[in-house]
Short mmCIF file of C-alpha atoms and ligand atoms in Angstrom, two decimals:
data_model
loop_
_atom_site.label_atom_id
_atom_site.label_comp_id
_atom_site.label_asym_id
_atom_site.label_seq_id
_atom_site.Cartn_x
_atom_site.Cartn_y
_atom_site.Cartn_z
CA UNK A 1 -32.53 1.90 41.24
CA UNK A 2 -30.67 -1.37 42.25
CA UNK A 3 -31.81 -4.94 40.88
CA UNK A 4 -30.14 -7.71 42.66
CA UNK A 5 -29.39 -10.82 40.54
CA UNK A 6 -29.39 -13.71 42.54
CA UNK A 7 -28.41 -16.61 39.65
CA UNK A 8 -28.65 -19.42 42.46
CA UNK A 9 -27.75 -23.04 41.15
CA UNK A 10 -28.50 -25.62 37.93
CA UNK A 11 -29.96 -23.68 35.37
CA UNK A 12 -30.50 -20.65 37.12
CA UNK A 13 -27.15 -18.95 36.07
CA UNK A 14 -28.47 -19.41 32.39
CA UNK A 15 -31.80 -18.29 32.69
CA UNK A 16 -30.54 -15.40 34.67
CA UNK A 17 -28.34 -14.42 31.36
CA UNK A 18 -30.69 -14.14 29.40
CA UNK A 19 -32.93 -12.09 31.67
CA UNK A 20 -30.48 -9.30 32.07
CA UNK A 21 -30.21 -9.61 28.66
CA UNK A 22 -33.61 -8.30 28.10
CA UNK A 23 -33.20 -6.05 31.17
CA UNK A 24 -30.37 -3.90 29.16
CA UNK A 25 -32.56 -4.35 26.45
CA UNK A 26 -35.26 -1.87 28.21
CA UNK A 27 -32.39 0.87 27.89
CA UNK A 28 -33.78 1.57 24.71
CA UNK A 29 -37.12 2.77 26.02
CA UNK A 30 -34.97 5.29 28.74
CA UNK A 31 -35.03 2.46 31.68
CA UNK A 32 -31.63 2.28 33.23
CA UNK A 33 -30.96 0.40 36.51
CA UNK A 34 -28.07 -1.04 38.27
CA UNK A 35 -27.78 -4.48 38.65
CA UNK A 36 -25.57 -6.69 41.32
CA UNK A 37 -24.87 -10.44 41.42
CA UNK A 38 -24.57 -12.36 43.95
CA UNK A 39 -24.61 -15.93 45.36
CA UNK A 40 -27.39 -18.08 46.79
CA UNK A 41 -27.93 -21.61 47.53
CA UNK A 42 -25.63 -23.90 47.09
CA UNK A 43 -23.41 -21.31 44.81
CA UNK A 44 -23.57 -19.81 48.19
CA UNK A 45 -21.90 -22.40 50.04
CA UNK A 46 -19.61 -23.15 47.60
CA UNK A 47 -18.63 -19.57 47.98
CA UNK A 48 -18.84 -19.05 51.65
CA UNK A 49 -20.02 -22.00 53.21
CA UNK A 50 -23.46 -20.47 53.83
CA UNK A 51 -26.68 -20.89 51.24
CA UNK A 52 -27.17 -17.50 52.13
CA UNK A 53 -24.61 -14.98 52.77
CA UNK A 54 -24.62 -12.38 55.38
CA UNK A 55 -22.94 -10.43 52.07
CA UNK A 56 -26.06 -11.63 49.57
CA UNK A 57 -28.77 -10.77 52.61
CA UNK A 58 -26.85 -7.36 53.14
CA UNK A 59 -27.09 -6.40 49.27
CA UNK A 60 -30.83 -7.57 49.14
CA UNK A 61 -31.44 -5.52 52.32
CA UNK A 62 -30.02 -2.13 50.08
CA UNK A 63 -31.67 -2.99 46.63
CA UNK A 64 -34.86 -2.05 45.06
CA UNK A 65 -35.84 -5.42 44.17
CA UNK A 66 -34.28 -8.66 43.61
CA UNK A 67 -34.49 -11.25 40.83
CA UNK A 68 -33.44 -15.17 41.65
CA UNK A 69 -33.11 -18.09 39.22
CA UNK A 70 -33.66 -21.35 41.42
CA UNK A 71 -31.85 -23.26 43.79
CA UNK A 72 -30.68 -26.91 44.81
CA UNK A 73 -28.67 -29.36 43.17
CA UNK A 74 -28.23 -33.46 44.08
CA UNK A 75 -24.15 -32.54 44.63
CA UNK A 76 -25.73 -30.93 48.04
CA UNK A 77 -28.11 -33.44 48.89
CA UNK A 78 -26.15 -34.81 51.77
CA UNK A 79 -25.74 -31.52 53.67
CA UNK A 80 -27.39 -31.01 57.12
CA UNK A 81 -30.71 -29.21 56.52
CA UNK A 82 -29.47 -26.00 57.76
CA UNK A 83 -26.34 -25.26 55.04
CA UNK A 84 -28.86 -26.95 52.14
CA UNK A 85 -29.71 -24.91 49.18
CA UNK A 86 -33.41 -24.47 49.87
CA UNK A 87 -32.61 -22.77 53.19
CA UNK A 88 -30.84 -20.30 51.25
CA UNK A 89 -34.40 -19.44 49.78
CA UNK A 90 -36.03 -19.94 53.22
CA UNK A 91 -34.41 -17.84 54.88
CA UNK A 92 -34.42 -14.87 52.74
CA UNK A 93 -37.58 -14.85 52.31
CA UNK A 94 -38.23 -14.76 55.88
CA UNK A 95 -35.11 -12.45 56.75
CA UNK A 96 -37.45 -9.96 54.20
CA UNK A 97 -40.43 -10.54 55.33
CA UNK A 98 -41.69 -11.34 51.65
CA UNK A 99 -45.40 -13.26 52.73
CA UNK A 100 -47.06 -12.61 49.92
CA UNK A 101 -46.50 -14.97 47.11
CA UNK A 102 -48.04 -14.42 43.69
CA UNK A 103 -48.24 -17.54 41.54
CA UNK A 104 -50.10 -16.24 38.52
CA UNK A 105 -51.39 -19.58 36.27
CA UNK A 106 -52.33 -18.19 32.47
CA UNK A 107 -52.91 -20.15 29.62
CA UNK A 108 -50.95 -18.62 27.23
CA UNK A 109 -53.13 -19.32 23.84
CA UNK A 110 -50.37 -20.40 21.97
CA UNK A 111 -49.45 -23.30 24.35
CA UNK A 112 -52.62 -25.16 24.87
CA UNK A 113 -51.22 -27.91 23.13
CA UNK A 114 -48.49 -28.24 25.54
CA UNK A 115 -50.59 -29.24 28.56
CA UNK A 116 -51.36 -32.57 29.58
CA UNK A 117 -54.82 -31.63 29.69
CA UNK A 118 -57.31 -30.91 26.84
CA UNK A 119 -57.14 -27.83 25.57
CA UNK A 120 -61.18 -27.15 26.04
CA UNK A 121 -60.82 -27.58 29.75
CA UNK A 122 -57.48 -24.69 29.77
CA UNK A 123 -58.21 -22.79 27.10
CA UNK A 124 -58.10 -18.92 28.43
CA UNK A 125 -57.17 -20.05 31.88
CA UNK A 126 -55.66 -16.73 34.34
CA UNK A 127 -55.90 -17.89 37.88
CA UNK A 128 -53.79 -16.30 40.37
CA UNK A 129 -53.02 -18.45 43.45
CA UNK A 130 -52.10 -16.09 46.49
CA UNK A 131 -49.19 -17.99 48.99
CA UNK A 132 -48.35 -17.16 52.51
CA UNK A 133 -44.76 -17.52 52.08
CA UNK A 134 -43.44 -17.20 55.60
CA UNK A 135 -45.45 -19.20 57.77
CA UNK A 136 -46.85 -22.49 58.23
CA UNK A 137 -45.37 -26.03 58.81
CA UNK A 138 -42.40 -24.23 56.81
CA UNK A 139 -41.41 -22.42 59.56
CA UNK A 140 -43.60 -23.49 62.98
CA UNK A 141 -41.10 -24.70 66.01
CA UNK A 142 -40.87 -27.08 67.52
CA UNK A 143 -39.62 -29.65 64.63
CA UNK A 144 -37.00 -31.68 64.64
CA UNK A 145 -36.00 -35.57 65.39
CA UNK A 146 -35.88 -37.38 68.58
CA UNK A 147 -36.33 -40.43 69.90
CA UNK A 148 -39.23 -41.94 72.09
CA UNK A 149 -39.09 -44.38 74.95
CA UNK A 150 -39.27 -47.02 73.34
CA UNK A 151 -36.19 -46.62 71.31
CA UNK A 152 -37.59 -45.46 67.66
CA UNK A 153 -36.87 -42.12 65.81
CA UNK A 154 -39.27 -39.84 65.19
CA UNK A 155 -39.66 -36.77 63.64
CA UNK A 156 -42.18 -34.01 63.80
CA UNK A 157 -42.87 -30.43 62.80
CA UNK A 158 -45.51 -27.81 63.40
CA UNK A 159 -48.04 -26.19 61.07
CA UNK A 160 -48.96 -23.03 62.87
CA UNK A 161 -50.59 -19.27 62.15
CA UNK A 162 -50.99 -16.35 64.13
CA UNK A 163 -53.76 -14.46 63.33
CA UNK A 164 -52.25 -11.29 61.59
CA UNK A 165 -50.45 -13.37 59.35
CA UNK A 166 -53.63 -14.71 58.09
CA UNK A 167 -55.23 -11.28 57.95
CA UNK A 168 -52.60 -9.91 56.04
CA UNK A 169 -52.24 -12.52 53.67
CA UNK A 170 -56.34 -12.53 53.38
CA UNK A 171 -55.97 -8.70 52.61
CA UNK A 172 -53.40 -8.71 49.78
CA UNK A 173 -56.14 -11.60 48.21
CA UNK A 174 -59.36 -9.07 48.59
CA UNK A 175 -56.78 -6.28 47.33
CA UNK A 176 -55.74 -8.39 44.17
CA UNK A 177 -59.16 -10.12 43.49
CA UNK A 178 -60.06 -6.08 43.16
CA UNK A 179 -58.31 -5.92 40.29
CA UNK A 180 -59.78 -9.27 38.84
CA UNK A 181 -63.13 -10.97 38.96
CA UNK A 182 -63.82 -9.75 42.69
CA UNK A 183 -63.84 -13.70 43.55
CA UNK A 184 -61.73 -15.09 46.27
CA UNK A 185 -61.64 -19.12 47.17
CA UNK A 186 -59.88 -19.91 50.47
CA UNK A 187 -58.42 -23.14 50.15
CA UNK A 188 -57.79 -25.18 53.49
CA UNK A 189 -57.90 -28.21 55.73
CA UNK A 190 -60.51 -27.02 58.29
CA UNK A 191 -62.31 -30.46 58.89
CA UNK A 192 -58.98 -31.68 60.06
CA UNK A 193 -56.55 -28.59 61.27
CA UNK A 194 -56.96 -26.75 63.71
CA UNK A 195 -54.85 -24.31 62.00
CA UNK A 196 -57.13 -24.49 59.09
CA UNK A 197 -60.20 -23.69 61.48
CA UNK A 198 -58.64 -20.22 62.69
CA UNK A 199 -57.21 -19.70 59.37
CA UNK A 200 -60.59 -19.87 57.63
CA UNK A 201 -62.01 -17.67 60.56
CA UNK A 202 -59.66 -15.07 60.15
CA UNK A 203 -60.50 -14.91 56.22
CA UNK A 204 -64.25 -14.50 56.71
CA UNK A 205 -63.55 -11.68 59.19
CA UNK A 206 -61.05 -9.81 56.73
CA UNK A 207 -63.58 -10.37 53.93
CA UNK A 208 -66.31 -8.41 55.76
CA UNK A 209 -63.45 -5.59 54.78
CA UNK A 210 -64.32 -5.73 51.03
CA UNK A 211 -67.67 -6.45 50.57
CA UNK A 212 -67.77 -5.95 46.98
CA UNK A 213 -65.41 -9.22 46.88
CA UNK A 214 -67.18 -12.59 47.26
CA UNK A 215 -65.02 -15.29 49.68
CA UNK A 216 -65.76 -19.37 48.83
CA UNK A 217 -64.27 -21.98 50.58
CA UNK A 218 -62.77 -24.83 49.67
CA UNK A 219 -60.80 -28.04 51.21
CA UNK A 220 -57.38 -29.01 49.68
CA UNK A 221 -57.77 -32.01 48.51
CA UNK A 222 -61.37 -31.26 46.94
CA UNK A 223 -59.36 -28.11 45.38
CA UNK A 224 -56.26 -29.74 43.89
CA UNK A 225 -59.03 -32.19 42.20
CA UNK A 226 -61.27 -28.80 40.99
CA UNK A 227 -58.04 -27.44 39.39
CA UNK A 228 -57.60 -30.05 36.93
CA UNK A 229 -61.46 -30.77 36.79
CA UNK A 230 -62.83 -27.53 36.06
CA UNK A 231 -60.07 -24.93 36.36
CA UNK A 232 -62.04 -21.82 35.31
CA UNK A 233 -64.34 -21.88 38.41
CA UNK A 234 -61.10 -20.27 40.27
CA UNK A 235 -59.46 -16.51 39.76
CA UNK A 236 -58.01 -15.87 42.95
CA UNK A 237 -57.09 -18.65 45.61
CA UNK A 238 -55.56 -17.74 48.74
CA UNK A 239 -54.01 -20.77 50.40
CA UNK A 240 -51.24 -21.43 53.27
CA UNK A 241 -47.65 -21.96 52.61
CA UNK A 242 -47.37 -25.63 52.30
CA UNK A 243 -50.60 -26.18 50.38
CA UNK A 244 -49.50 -23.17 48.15
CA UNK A 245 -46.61 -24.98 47.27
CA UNK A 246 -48.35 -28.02 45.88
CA UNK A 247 -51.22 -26.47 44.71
CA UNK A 248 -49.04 -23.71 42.27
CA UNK A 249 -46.98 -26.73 41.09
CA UNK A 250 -50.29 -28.42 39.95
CA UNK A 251 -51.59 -25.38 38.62
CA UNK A 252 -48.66 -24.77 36.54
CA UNK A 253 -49.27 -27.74 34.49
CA UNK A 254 -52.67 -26.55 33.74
CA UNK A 255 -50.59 -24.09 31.17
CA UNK A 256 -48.46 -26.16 29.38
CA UNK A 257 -45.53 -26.21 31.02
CA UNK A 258 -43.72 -25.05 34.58
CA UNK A 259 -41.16 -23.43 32.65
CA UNK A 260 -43.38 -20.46 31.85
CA UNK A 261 -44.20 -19.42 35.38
CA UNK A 262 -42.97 -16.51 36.90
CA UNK A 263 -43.50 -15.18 40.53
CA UNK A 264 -43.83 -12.55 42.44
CA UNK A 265 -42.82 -12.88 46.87
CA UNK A 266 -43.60 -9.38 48.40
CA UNK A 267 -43.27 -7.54 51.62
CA UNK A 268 -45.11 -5.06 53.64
CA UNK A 269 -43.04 -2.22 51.94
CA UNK A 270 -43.44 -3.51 48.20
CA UNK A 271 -40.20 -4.62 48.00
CA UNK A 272 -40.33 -7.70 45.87
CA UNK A 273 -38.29 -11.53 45.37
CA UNK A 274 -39.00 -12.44 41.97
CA UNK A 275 -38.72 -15.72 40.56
CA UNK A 276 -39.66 -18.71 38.02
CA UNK A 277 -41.83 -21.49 39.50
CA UNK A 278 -39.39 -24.18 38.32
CA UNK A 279 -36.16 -25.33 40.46
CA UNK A 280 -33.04 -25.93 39.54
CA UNK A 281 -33.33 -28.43 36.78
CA UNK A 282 -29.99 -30.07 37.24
CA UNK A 283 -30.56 -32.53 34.89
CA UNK A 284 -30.51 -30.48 32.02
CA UNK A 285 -28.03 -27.91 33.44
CA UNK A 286 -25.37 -26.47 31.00
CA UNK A 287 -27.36 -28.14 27.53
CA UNK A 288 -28.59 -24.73 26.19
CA UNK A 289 -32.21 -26.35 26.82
CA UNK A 290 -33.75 -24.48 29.84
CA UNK A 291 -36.77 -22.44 29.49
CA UNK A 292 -35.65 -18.90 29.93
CA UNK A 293 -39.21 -17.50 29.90
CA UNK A 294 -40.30 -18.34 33.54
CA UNK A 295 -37.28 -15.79 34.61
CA UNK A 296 -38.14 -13.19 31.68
CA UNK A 297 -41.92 -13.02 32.94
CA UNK A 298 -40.41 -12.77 36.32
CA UNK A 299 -38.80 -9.63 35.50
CA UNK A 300 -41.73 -8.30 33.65
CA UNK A 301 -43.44 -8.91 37.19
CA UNK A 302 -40.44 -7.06 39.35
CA UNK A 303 -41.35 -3.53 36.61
CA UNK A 304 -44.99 -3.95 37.27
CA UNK A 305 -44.78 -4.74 41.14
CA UNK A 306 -41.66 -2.84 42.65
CA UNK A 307 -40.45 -0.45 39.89
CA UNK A 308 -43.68 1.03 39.10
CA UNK A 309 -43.20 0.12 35.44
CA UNK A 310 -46.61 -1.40 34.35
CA UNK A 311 -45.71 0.02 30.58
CA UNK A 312 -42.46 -1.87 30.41
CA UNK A 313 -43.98 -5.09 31.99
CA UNK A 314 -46.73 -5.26 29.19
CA UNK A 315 -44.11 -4.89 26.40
CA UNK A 316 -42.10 -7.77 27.73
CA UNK A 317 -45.27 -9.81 28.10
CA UNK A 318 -45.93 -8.82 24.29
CA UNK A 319 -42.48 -9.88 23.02
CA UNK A 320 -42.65 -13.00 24.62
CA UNK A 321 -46.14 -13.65 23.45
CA UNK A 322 -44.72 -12.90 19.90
CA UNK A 323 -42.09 -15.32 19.73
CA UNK A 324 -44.63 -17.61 20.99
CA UNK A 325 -46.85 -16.56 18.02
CA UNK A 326 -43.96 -17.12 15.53
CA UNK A 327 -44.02 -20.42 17.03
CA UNK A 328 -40.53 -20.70 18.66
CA UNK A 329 -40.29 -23.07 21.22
CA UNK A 330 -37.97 -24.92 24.27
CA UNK A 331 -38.10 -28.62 24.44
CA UNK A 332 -40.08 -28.29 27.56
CA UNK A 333 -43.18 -26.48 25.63
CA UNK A 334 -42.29 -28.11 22.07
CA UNK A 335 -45.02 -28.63 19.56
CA UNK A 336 -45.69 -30.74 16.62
CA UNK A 337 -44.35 -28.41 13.51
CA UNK A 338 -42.87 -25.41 16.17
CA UNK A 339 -38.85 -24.09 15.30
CA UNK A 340 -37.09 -25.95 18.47
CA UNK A 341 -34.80 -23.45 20.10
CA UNK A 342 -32.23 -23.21 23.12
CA UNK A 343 -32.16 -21.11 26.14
CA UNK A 344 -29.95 -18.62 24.44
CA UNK A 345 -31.78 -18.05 21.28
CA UNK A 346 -34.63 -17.72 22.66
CA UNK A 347 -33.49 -14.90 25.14
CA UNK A 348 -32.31 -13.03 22.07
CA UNK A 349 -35.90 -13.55 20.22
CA UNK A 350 -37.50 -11.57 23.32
CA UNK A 351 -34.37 -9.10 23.12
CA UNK A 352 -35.17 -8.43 19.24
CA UNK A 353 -38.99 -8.48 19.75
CA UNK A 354 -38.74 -6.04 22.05
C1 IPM B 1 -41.08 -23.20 45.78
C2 IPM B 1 -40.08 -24.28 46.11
C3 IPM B 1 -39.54 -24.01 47.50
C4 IPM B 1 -40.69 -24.10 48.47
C5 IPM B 1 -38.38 -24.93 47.91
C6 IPM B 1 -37.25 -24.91 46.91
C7 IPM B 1 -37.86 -24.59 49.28
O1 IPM B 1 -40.66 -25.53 45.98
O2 IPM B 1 -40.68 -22.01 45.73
O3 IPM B 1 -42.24 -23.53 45.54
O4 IPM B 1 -41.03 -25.19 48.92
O5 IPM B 1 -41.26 -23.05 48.78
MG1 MG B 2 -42.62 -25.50 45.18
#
């Protein structure tokens, strides 16, 4: 078994640390697995000019599953779009076919505090929000800039979906909400997009495939206010790329903090991207302060969906609810009383809880 580390830029070399940290860790319970670095973003381009190597996309082609930190940094700002750290995500994902993006959103109980939002109205939260990751105005061509007759710039892109990528994205939805509350809630833009009107077509068609699975629908803008409204009338929401993206963001607030997100971006063959929620966090980069728990849940996500190691993914998600408990905490999900720790200690509070 190969893991691929891809540590990426900002605090993602950190974070990454301290998640192979409690990756040896699981040597103690008999799990051995060989792991590879390699760069992405703009530690790609620093290395070879490209966010993402042909060397990185060859090594990610040959491993089992591959585990990324985050990407981006201001120092590559002014890049053209194609050599920019976010393309190095882009494109992998795409080059791998990984559609399926699972953002789970839980309420961890010893964070409710931490949110912005009373803890009554988060208070045993799970929702899983189910991205297409490879479609969408991310993606559709044409795009670009140009300039019209009359001399001013404009630019434009193209939000567009084939049917099958809608049905297959609908399917893994019905497959997950299966192993949930049997509830899915379609969330798109079909009294404006046309894109929206096929896409909610195609869901009702693929929903007649699980009938023991109830489908809602819902419009964007009505859903991003339902999240912070009444959260707990969602369990599994299947949404497009782009409002997938804004909606997970939102949704991560919800429980406490962003920095406790992982996520899961899979393909047709199970092969698996796994990665925190957050970015890059430049601004804190190098200060011992980051959050390595998005990245550590991550990995308890790559066991459970690509290595087939459901036991070892619960007993990470127990040690880091037990430093929780003990009431260690980043600056990002600090509390009133909690022991205020960095990025490194905490790492090695999952390592000994485990
Ligand atoms: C995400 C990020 C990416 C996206 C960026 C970094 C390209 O925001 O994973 O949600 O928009 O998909
Ligand atoms: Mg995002």
């Amino acid at each position: 078994m190969k893991v691929l580390a891809l540590a990426g830029d900002g605090i993602g070399p950190e974070i990454m640390t301290q998640a192979l940290l409690v990756l040896s860790e699981l040597e103690k319970f008999g799990f051995k697995c060989k792991v590879v670095s390699m760069p992405i973003g703009g530690a790609g381009y620093d290395a070879y000019g490209d966010p993402l190597p042909a060397e990185t996309l060859k090594e990610a082609a040959d491993s089992s599953a591959i585990l990324l930190g985050a990407v981006g940094g201001p120092q590559y700002n002014a890049l053209p779009r194609e050599l920019r750290p976010e393309q190095g995500l882009l494109r992998i994902r795409k080059e791998l076919g990984l559609f399926a993006n699972l953002r789970p959103a839980v309420a961890h109980e010893e964070l409710l505090d931490s949110s912005s939002l009373k803890a009554s109205v988060i208070k045993g939260l799970d929702v899983m929000i189910v991205r297409e990751l490879t479609g969408d105005i991310y993606f559709g061509e044409p795009r670009g800039q140009r300039t019209t007759d009359s001399g001013e710039r404009e630019g434009f892109d193209t939000m567009l979906y084939r049917d099958s990528e809608v049905a297959r994205i609908a399917r893994s939805a019905f497959e997950i909400a299966q192993k949930r509350s049997f509830k899915v809630c379609s969330v798109d833009k079909a009294n404006v997009l046309d894109t929206s009107i096929l896409w909610r077509q195609v869901v009702s068609e693929v929903a007649k495939e699980f009938p023991a699975v109830s489908l809602s629908n819902m419009y964007v803008d009505n859903a991003a206010m339902q999240l912070v409204r009444d959260p707990h009338q969602f369990d599994v929401i299947l949404t497009g790329n782009m409002f997938g993206d804004i909606l997970s963001d939102q949704a991560s607030m919800l429980t406490g903090s962003i920095g406790m997100l992982p996520s899961a971006s899979i393909n047709t063959d199970g092969k698996g991207l796994y990665e925190p929620v957050h970015g890059s966090a430049p601004d804190i980069c190098g200060t011992d302060q980051a959050n390595p728990l998005a990245i550590i849940l991550s990995l308890a996500m790559m066991l459970r969906y690509s290595l087939e190691r459901d036991d070892l993914a619960k007993k990470i998600e127990l040690a880091v609810k037990s430093v929780l408990q003990r009431g260690y905490r980043t600056p990002d999900i600090k509390q009133v009383g909690c022991d205020l720790v960095g990025t490194r200690f905490m790492g090695q509070l999952v390592c000994e809880a485990l």
